[in-house]
Coordinates of N, CA, C and O in Angstrom, one line a residue:
M692 N -30.6 20.8 32.0 CA -31.5 19.9 31.2 C -31.7 18.9 32.1 O -30.6 18.1 32.6
A693 N -33.1 18.4 32.5 CA -32.9 17.5 33.5 C -33.2 16.2 33.0 O -33.4 15.5 31.5
Q694 N -32.5 14.9 33.6 CA -32.1 14.1 32.9 C -33.4 13.2 32.5 O -34.7 13.1 33.4
E695 N -33.6 12.2 31.8 CA -34.7 11.1 31.6 C -35.1 10.2 33.0 O -33.6 10.2 33.3
K696 N -36.3 9.7 33.2 CA -36.0 8.9 34.1 C -35.1 7.6 33.9 O -35.2 6.9 32.9
S697 N -35.0 6.9 35.2 CA -33.4 5.9 34.6 C -33.8 5.1 36.0 O -34.2 5.2 36.7
G698 N -33.0 3.7 35.3 CA -33.3 2.7 36.4 C -31.9 2.9 37.5 O -31.8 2.0 38.0
W699 N -31.3 4.1 37.2 CA -30.2 4.8 38.1 C -30.5 5.6 39.3 O -31.3 6.6 38.4
E700 N -30.1 5.5 40.1 CA -29.8 6.8 41.0 C -28.0 7.1 41.5 O -27.3 6.0 41.3
L701 N -27.8 8.2 41.7 CA -27.0 8.7 41.8 C -26.2 8.7 43.4 O -26.8 9.0 44.0
A702 N -24.9 7.8 43.5 CA -24.1 7.6 45.1 C -23.1 9.2 45.0 O -23.1 9.3 43.9
Q703 N -22.9 9.3 46.2 CA -21.9 10.4 46.6 C -21.5 9.9 47.5 O -22.2 9.4 48.7
V704 N -20.1 10.1 47.7 CA -19.3 10.0 49.2 C -18.5 11.6 49.1 O -17.9 11.9 48.2
N705 N -18.4 12.4 50.2 CA -17.2 12.8 50.4 C -16.9 12.6 51.9 O -17.7 12.1 53.0
I706 N -15.5 13.0 52.3 CA -14.9 12.8 53.3 C -14.2 14.0 53.4 O -13.8 15.1 52.5
A707 N -13.9 14.2 55.1 CA -13.2 15.4 55.4 C -12.3 14.5 56.4 O -12.7 13.9 57.6
R708 N -10.8 15.5 56.6 CA -9.9 15.5 57.4 C -10.4 16.4 58.4 O -10.3 17.8 58.5
L709 N -10.5 15.7 59.6 CA -10.8 16.8 60.9 C -9.7 17.3 61.1 O -8.7 16.9 61.7
R710 N -9.6 18.8 61.3 CA -9.0 19.7 62.3 C -8.2 19.3 63.6 O -7.7 19.6 64.3
A711 N -9.6 18.8 64.5 CA -9.8 18.3 65.7 C -10.7 17.5 66.5 O -11.3 17.4 65.0
P712 N -10.7 17.1 67.0 CA -11.9 15.8 67.6 C -13.3 16.5 67.3 O -13.5 17.7 67.3
L713 N -14.2 15.4 67.0 CA -15.4 15.9 67.0 C -16.3 16.5 68.2 O -17.0 17.7 68.1
D714 N -15.5 16.2 69.5 CA -15.9 16.8 70.6 C -15.5 18.2 71.2 O -15.6 18.6 72.4
S715 N -14.5 18.6 70.4 CA -14.0 20.1 70.5 C -14.5 21.1 70.4 O -15.4 21.3 69.6
P716 N -14.4 22.1 71.2 CA -14.9 23.3 70.9 C -15.0 23.6 69.4 O -15.6 24.5 69.0
R717 N -13.4 23.4 68.8 CA -13.2 23.8 67.6 C -14.2 23.5 66.5 O -14.5 24.5 65.5
L718 N -15.0 22.3 66.6 CA -16.1 22.0 65.7 C -17.4 21.7 66.3 O -18.7 21.2 65.6
A719 N -17.5 22.5 67.4 CA -18.8 22.8 67.8 C -19.8 23.4 66.9 O -20.8 22.9 66.8
D720 N -20.0 24.5 65.7 CA -20.7 24.7 65.2 C -20.8 23.8 63.8 O -21.8 23.4 63.4
F721 N -19.6 22.5 63.5 CA -20.4 22.3 62.6 C -20.8 21.3 63.1 O -21.7 20.5 62.5
V722 N -20.5 20.2 64.4 CA -21.9 19.3 64.9 C -23.1 19.7 65.3 O -23.8 19.1 64.9
A723 N -23.1 21.0 65.8 CA -24.6 22.0 65.7 C -25.3 21.8 64.6 O -26.6 21.8 64.6
A724 N -24.5 22.3 63.4 CA -24.9 21.9 61.9 C -25.4 20.6 61.1 O -26.3 20.6 60.3
L725 N -24.9 19.4 62.0 CA -25.1 18.5 61.5 C -26.8 18.0 61.5 O -27.4 17.8 60.4
E726 N -27.6 18.2 62.5 CA -29.0 17.6 62.3 C -29.8 18.7 61.4 O -30.6 17.6 60.7
P727 N -29.5 19.8 61.5 CA -30.3 20.6 60.5 C -30.1 20.4 59.3 O -31.0 20.5 58.5
V728 N -29.3 20.3 58.9 CA -28.5 19.8 57.6 C -28.9 18.6 57.3 O -29.7 18.6 56.2
N729 N -28.8 17.4 58.1 CA -29.3 16.3 57.5 C -30.6 16.4 57.5 O -31.4 15.6 56.5
A730 N -31.6 16.8 58.0 CA -33.0 16.9 57.9 C -33.2 17.5 56.8 O -34.3 17.5 56.1
L731 N -32.9 18.6 56.6 CA -32.8 19.3 54.9 C -32.4 18.1 53.7 O -33.1 18.3 53.3
A732 N -31.7 17.7 53.8 CA -31.1 16.5 53.2 C -32.4 15.4 52.7 O -32.8 15.2 52.0
D733 N -32.8 15.2 54.0 CA -33.7 14.3 53.8 C -35.0 14.5 53.4 O -35.5 14.1 52.8
A734 N -35.1 15.7 53.2 CA -36.4 16.6 52.8 C -36.3 16.9 51.2 O -37.5 17.6 51.1
A735 N -35.4 17.0 51.0 CA -34.5 17.7 49.6 C -35.4 16.9 48.8 O -35.5 15.6 48.7
P736 N -36.0 17.7 47.5 CA -36.2 16.7 46.4 C -35.2 16.1 45.7 O -34.3 16.4 45.7
G737 N -35.6 14.3 45.3 CA -34.6 14.1 44.7 C -33.9 13.1 45.9 O -32.7 12.4 45.1
F738 N -33.9 13.1 47.1 CA -33.2 12.7 48.0 C -33.4 11.3 48.1 O -34.7 11.0 48.3
R739 N -32.8 10.3 48.2 CA -33.0 9.1 48.4 C -32.7 8.0 49.8 O -33.4 7.5 50.0
W740 N -31.4 8.4 50.1 CA -30.9 8.0 51.3 C -29.6 8.3 51.6 O -29.0 9.1 50.8
R741 N -29.1 8.2 53.0 CA -27.8 8.4 53.4 C -27.6 7.4 54.3 O -28.4 6.8 55.4
L742 N -26.3 7.0 54.8 CA -25.5 6.3 55.7 C -25.8 7.3 56.9 O -25.3 8.4 57.1
Q743 N -26.4 6.5 57.8 CA -26.2 6.7 59.4 C -26.3 5.8 60.3 O -27.1 4.4 59.9
T744 N -25.9 6.4 61.5 CA -26.1 5.6 62.7 C -27.5 5.5 63.6 O -28.1 6.8 63.0
E745 N -27.7 5.2 65.0 CA -28.9 5.1 65.1 C -29.0 7.0 65.9 O -29.7 7.6 66.3
D746 N -27.5 7.4 65.7 CA -27.8 8.9 66.2 C -28.0 9.6 65.5 O -28.0 11.0 65.5
G747 N -28.4 9.2 64.0 CA -28.8 10.3 62.9 C -27.8 10.8 62.3 O -28.1 11.5 61.1
D748 N -26.8 10.6 62.2 CA -25.6 10.6 61.4 C -24.5 9.5 61.0 O -24.7 8.9 61.6
A749 N -23.4 10.0 60.4 CA -22.3 9.0 60.2 C -21.1 9.5 61.1 O -20.1 8.8 60.4
T750 N -21.0 10.3 61.8 CA -20.1 10.5 62.6 C -19.0 9.6 63.2 O -17.9 9.4 63.1
A751 N -19.8 8.5 63.7 CA -19.5 7.2 64.4 C -19.1 6.4 63.2 O -18.2 5.2 63.6
V752 N -19.4 6.1 61.8 CA -18.8 5.4 60.7 C -17.3 5.3 60.6 O -16.8 6.1 60.3
T753 N -17.0 4.3 60.8 CA -15.3 3.8 60.4 C -15.2 3.5 59.4 O -15.6 2.5 58.8
A754 N -14.6 4.5 58.1 CA -14.3 4.5 57.0 C -13.2 5.7 56.8 O -13.0 6.4 57.3
F755 N -12.4 5.1 55.8 CA -11.2 5.9 55.2 C -10.2 6.1 55.9 O -9.2 7.3 56.0
E756 N -10.0 5.1 56.9 CA -9.0 5.4 58.1 C -7.7 5.3 57.4 O -6.9 6.5 57.7
W757 N -7.6 4.7 56.2 CA -6.2 4.7 55.2 C -6.0 6.3 54.9 O -5.0 6.8 54.6
D758 N -7.2 7.3 54.8 CA -6.6 8.6 54.4 C -6.7 9.4 55.6 O -6.5 10.8 55.3
A759 N -6.5 9.2 56.7 CA -6.4 10.2 57.7 C -5.2 10.8 57.9 O -5.2 12.1 58.4
G760 N -4.4 10.7 57.5 CA -2.7 11.1 57.8 C -2.7 11.5 59.2 O -2.9 10.8 59.9
S761 N -2.1 13.2 59.2 CA -1.8 13.2 60.6 C -3.4 14.2 61.5 O -3.0 14.7 62.2
S762 N -4.1 14.0 60.4 CA -5.5 14.8 60.8 C -6.1 14.0 62.0 O -5.7 12.9 62.9
A763 N -7.1 14.4 62.6 CA -8.2 14.0 63.9 C -8.7 13.2 63.7 O -9.2 12.2 64.4
G764 N -8.7 12.5 62.6 CA -9.7 11.3 62.0 C -10.4 11.6 60.8 O -10.3 12.8 60.4
V765 N -11.0 10.8 59.8 CA -11.6 10.9 58.8 C -13.1 10.7 59.4 O -13.6 9.8 59.4
I766 N -14.1 11.8 58.4 CA -15.7 11.7 58.6 C -16.0 11.4 57.0 O -15.4 11.8 56.4
V767 N -17.2 10.5 56.9 CA -17.6 10.3 55.8 C -19.2 11.1 55.7 O -19.7 10.6 56.5
N768 N -19.5 11.1 54.7 CA -21.1 11.5 54.5 C -21.2 10.7 52.7 O -20.4 11.1 51.8
L769 N -22.0 10.1 52.8 CA -22.5 8.7 52.0 C -24.0 8.7 51.6 O -24.7 8.4 52.3
T770 N -24.4 9.1 50.6 CA -26.0 9.7 49.9 C -26.3 8.6 48.8 O -25.2 8.8 48.0
V771 N -27.7 9.1 48.4 CA -28.1 8.2 47.0 C -29.0 9.5 46.9 O -29.9 9.9 47.6
W772 N -28.9 10.0 45.4 CA -30.2 11.1 45.1 C -30.5 10.7 43.6 O -30.1 9.2 42.9
E773 N -31.8 11.3 43.5 CA -32.3 10.6 42.4 C -31.4 11.1 40.9 O -31.2 10.3 40.1
S774 N -30.7 11.9 40.8 CA -29.7 12.8 39.5 C -29.0 13.5 40.1 O -28.8 14.2 41.6
V775 N -28.1 13.8 39.6 CA -26.9 15.0 39.3 C -27.6 16.2 39.8 O -26.9 17.0 40.7
E776 N -28.5 16.6 39.2 CA -29.4 17.6 39.3 C -30.1 18.0 40.5 O -29.8 19.0 41.4
A777 N -30.4 16.9 41.3 CA -30.7 17.0 42.4 C -29.9 17.0 43.7 O -30.1 18.0 44.8
L778 N -28.7 16.7 43.6 CA -27.5 16.5 44.3 C -26.9 18.2 44.4 O -27.2 18.4 45.5
G779 N -27.2 18.3 43.1 CA -26.1 19.9 42.9 C -27.1 20.8 43.5 O -26.7 21.7 44.1
A780 N -28.7 20.9 43.4 CA -29.2 21.7 44.1 C -29.4 21.9 45.4 O -29.2 22.9 46.4
F781 N -29.0 20.7 46.1 CA -29.3 20.7 47.7 C -27.9 21.1 47.9 O -27.7 21.9 48.9
A782 N -26.6 20.6 47.3 CA -25.4 20.8 48.3 C -25.0 22.3 47.6 O -24.4 22.7 49.0
Y783 N -25.3 22.9 46.7 CA -25.2 24.3 46.9 C -25.8 25.6 46.6 O -25.7 26.0 46.3
S784 N -26.9 25.3 48.0 CA -28.1 26.1 48.2 C -27.8 26.0 49.4 O -27.8 25.3 50.5
G785 N -28.5 27.3 50.3 CA -29.4 27.4 51.8 C -28.0 26.9 52.9 O -26.8 27.4 52.7
L786 N -28.7 26.3 53.5 CA -27.9 25.9 54.9 C -26.5 25.1 54.6 O -25.4 25.4 55.0
H787 N -26.5 24.5 53.8 CA -25.7 23.2 53.6 C -24.4 23.9 52.7 O -23.3 23.9 53.0
R788 N -25.0 25.1 51.5 CA -23.9 25.8 51.2 C -23.1 26.9 52.3 O -21.4 27.0 52.3
E789 N -24.0 27.3 53.3 CA -23.2 28.0 54.3 C -22.2 27.4 55.1 O -21.3 27.7 55.3
V790 N -22.8 26.0 55.5 CA -21.6 25.2 56.3 C -20.6 25.0 55.5 O -19.4 24.9 55.8
L791 N -20.6 24.3 54.0 CA -20.1 24.0 53.0 C -18.5 25.3 53.1 O -17.4 25.0 52.9
G792 N -19.5 26.5 53.4 CA -18.4 27.7 53.0 C -17.3 27.8 54.5 O -16.5 28.9 54.5
R793 N -17.8 27.3 55.2 CA -16.8 27.3 56.5 C -15.8 25.9 56.9 O -15.4 25.9 57.9
R794 N -16.1 25.2 55.6 CA -15.4 24.1 56.0 C -13.6 24.0 56.2 O -13.3 22.7 56.8
R795 N -13.2 25.1 56.0 CA -11.8 25.0 56.3 C -11.7 25.5 57.7 O -10.3 25.2 58.1
E796 N -12.7 25.8 58.5 CA -12.3 26.4 59.8 C -12.2 24.8 60.4 O -11.7 25.0 61.5
W797 N -12.8 23.6 59.7 CA -13.3 22.3 60.5 C -12.0 21.3 60.1 O -12.1 20.2 60.9
F798 N -12.3 21.6 58.6 CA -11.4 20.1 58.0 C -10.1 20.7 57.3 O -9.8 21.9 56.9
E799 N -9.3 19.7 57.0 CA -8.2 20.3 56.4 C -8.2 19.9 54.9 O -9.4 19.5 54.6
A800 N -7.6 21.2 54.2 CA -7.6 21.1 52.7 C -7.2 20.0 52.1 O -6.0 19.3 52.6
M801 N -7.5 19.1 50.9 CA -6.9 18.0 50.6 C -6.9 18.3 48.8 O -7.8 19.2 48.2
A802 N -5.6 18.1 48.8 CA -5.0 18.1 47.4 C -5.9 17.1 46.7 O -5.6 17.5 45.3
E803 N -5.9 15.8 47.0 CA -6.4 14.7 46.2 C -8.0 15.2 46.3 O -8.8 15.4 47.0
A804 N -8.7 14.1 45.2 CA -10.2 13.9 45.6 C -11.0 13.2 46.9 O -10.1 12.8 47.5
Y805 N -11.8 14.1 47.2 CA -12.2 13.7 48.3 C -14.0 13.7 48.5 O -14.7 13.2 49.2
S806 N -14.1 13.6 47.3 CA -15.6 13.5 46.7 C -15.5 12.1 45.5 O -14.7 12.7 44.6
A807 N -16.8 11.8 45.4 CA -16.8 10.9 44.4 C -18.2 10.4 44.0 O -19.4 10.4 45.0
L808 N -18.7 10.4 42.9 CA -20.1 10.3 41.9 C -20.0 8.8 41.3 O -18.9 9.0 40.8
W809 N -21.1 8.5 41.3 CA -21.4 6.8 40.5 C -22.4 6.7 40.6 O -23.5 6.8 41.6
W810 N -23.0 5.5 39.8 CA -24.3 5.6 39.4 C -24.7 4.0 40.0 O -23.5 3.3 40.3
V811 N -26.2 3.9 40.9 CA -26.2 2.1 41.5 C -27.2 2.4 41.0 O -28.3 3.2 40.7
P812 N -28.1 1.2 41.1 CA -29.3 0.7 40.3 C -30.6 1.2 41.4 O -30.3 1.4 42.9
A813 N -31.4 1.4 41.3 CA -32.7 2.2 41.8 C -32.6 1.3 42.9 O -32.8 0.1 42.8
G814 N -32.7 2.0 44.2 CA -32.9 1.2 45.4 C -32.2 0.4 46.1 O -32.2 0.1 47.0
E815 N -30.6 0.3 45.4 CA -29.3 -0.5 46.4 C -28.7 0.6 46.8 O -28.1 1.9 46.2
W816 N -28.3 0.4 47.9 CA -27.5 1.4 49.0 C -26.0 0.8 48.8 O -25.6 -0.1 49.2
P817 N -25.0 1.7 48.3 CA -23.6 1.5 48.3 C -23.1 1.3 50.0 O -23.8 1.8 51.1
S818 N -21.5 0.4 49.7 CA -21.1 0.2 51.0 C -20.3 1.6 51.1 O -19.7 2.1 50.3
T819 N -19.3 2.1 52.5 CA -18.2 2.2 52.7 C -17.3 2.0 51.7 O -16.3 2.6 51.5
A820 N -16.8 0.5 51.8 CA -16.1 -0.1 50.7 C -16.1 0.1 49.2 O -15.3 0.3 48.4
D821 N -17.3 0.3 48.9 CA -17.7 0.8 47.5 C -17.2 2.3 47.5 O -16.6 2.7 46.2
A822 N -17.5 3.4 48.4 CA -17.3 4.6 48.2 C -16.1 4.5 48.3 O -15.2 5.3 47.5
E823 N -14.9 3.9 48.9 CA -13.5 3.9 49.3 C -12.7 3.5 47.7 O -12.0 4.2 47.4
D824 N -13.7 2.6 47.3 CA -13.1 1.8 45.8 C -13.3 3.2 44.7 O -12.1 3.2 44.2
R825 N -14.3 3.9 44.8 CA -14.6 5.2 44.0 C -13.5 6.1 44.0 O -13.4 6.6 42.9
V826 N -13.3 6.5 45.0 CA -12.3 7.7 45.7 C -11.0 7.5 45.1 O -10.6 8.2 44.9
R827 N -10.8 5.7 45.4 CA -9.4 5.6 45.0 C -9.1 5.6 43.6 O -8.4 6.3 43.2
H828 N -10.5 5.1 42.6 CA -10.4 5.2 41.2 C -10.3 6.4 40.6 O -9.5 6.8 39.7
L829 N -11.1 7.4 41.3 CA -10.9 8.8 41.1 C -9.6 9.5 41.1 O -9.0 9.9 40.1
R830 N -9.3 9.5 42.2 CA -7.6 9.5 42.5 C -6.4 9.3 41.1 O -5.9 9.8 41.1
S831 N -6.7 8.0 41.1 CA -5.8 7.6 40.3 C -6.1 7.7 38.8 O -5.3 7.7 38.1
H832 N -7.4 7.9 38.2 CA -7.8 7.5 36.9 C -8.3 9.0 36.4 O -8.6 9.2 35.4
G833 N -8.9 9.5 37.6 CA -9.7 10.6 37.0 C -11.1 10.8 36.6 O -11.3 9.3 37.2
S834 N -11.5 11.2 35.8 CA -13.2 11.3 35.9 C -13.4 10.3 35.1 O -12.8 10.5 33.9
T835 N -14.0 9.3 35.1 CA -14.6 8.2 34.2 C -16.1 7.9 34.5 O -16.6 8.3 35.7
P836 N -16.7 7.1 33.7 CA -18.2 6.6 34.1 C -18.4 6.0 35.1 O -19.2 5.7 36.1
W837 N -17.1 5.1 35.9 CA -17.3 4.5 37.0 C -16.8 5.2 38.4 O -17.5 4.9 39.3
A838 N -16.4 6.6 38.4 CA -16.2 7.2 39.8 C -15.6 8.9 38.9 O -15.0 9.2 38.2
F839 N -16.6 9.7 39.2 CA -16.6 11.4 38.5 C -17.3 12.2 39.8 O -17.4 11.9 40.9
G840 N -17.0 13.6 39.4 CA -17.4 14.8 40.3 C -18.7 15.3 40.0 O -18.9 15.3 38.4
L841 N -18.9 16.4 40.4 CA -19.9 17.2 40.1 C -19.8 18.0 38.6 O -20.0 18.7 37.9
R842 N -18.2 18.6 38.8 CA -17.8 19.2 37.5 C -17.6 18.6 36.4 O -17.6 19.3 35.5
D843 N -17.6 17.5 36.6 CA -17.2 16.6 35.0 C -18.0 15.4 35.1 O -17.7 14.1 35.4
H844 N -19.4 15.0 35.1 CA -20.2 14.2 35.5 C -20.9 13.4 34.3 O -20.7 13.7 33.2
F845 N -21.2 12.0 34.1 CA -21.7 11.1 33.4 C -22.8 10.8 33.5 O -23.3 10.6 34.8
P846 N -23.6 10.6 32.7 CA -25.0 9.9 32.7 C -24.9 8.6 33.1 O -24.4 7.8 33.1
P847 N -26.3 7.9 33.6 CA -26.2 6.8 34.2 C -26.0 5.8 32.8 O -26.6 6.0 31.6
P848 N -25.6 4.6 33.2 CA -25.5 3.8 32.5 C -26.6 3.3 31.0 O -26.2 2.9 30.0
D849 N -27.6 3.6 31.4 CA -28.9 3.3 30.5 C -28.9 4.3 29.8 O -29.9 4.4 28.8
Q850 N -28.3 5.3 29.6 CA -28.5 7.0 28.9 C -27.1 6.7 28.1 O -25.9 6.4 28.4
P851 N -27.2 7.2 26.8 CA -26.3 7.5 26.1 C -25.2 8.4 26.3 O -25.4 9.7 26.7
A852 N -23.8 8.5 26.5 CA -23.0 9.3 26.6 C -21.8 9.6 25.5 O -21.5 8.6 25.0
A853 N -21.5 11.2 25.4 CA -20.7 11.5 24.5 C -19.2 12.2 25.2 O -18.8 12.5 24.9
G854 N -19.3 11.6 26.3 CA -18.4 12.0 27.5 C -19.2 12.7 28.7 O -19.9 13.0 28.5
P855 N -18.0 13.5 29.5 CA -18.4 13.6 30.6 C -19.1 15.1 30.3 O -19.1 15.6 29.5
S856 N -20.0 15.7 31.0 CA -21.1 17.2 31.0 C -20.5 17.7 32.0 O -20.4 17.3 33.2
A857 N -20.1 18.8 31.7 CA -19.7 20.1 32.5 C -20.9 20.2 33.8 O -21.8 20.8 33.5
G858 N -20.2 20.3 34.9 CA -21.2 21.2 36.0 C -21.8 22.4 36.0 O -20.9 23.2 35.3
R859 N -22.9 22.6 36.5 CA -22.9 24.3 36.4 C -22.4 25.2 37.4 O -21.4 24.7 38.1
S860 N -21.9 26.5 36.7 CA -21.3 27.3 37.6 C -21.2 27.3 38.9 O -20.2 27.6 40.1
D861 N -22.6 27.5 39.4 CA -23.4 27.8 40.7 C -23.1 26.4 41.7 O -23.4 26.9 42.8
W862 N -22.3 25.4 41.1 CA -22.2 24.2 41.7 C -20.9 24.0 42.1 O -20.3 23.2 42.6
M863 N -19.7 25.2 42.2 CA -18.7 24.9 42.6 C -18.5 25.5 44.1 O -19.4 26.5 44.7
C864 N -17.8 25.4 44.9 CA -17.5 25.4 46.1 C -17.2 26.9 46.5 O -16.7 27.6 45.8
P865 N -18.1 27.4 47.4 CA -18.1 28.5 48.0 C -16.8 29.0 48.8 O -16.5 30.5 48.7
A866 N -16.1 27.9 48.9 CA -14.7 28.2 49.8 C -13.3 27.9 49.7 O -13.8 26.9 48.9

């Protein structure tokens, strides 16, 4: 069911711990997919904004350094979407789904939350500090209206909530 028009938009962050440096042969296919996947996101229905440098992606953005562990580093993807449905439709379809299915080749498995969603006022873009706070909150408190996931998301603050809504079964990770 589509959401009513709201004065809020959906922020999402996901992070990944690299198995090797971005310029390594091991990550070559991932790096090659960045530009086409980002172009698809930019053109996707409901897409609003994504964090990027002048290179057109966010791989050079420094964030989540506290979460790197013994990995080759952490990369961050921070975007804003019109709705949960718009994000889910993009994330779990087409080329993005294909790339997502190969993530274990490039990124370490993470037992704790590596993605978080939250509502921001329409037209406002979140910072990496905001994203770090939301991931930490989700890890400590589980899904709440302040930080949640696609599997158990909450409506915007200006809409009534009876608790979290379950995500669609086709929005589950392919790998």
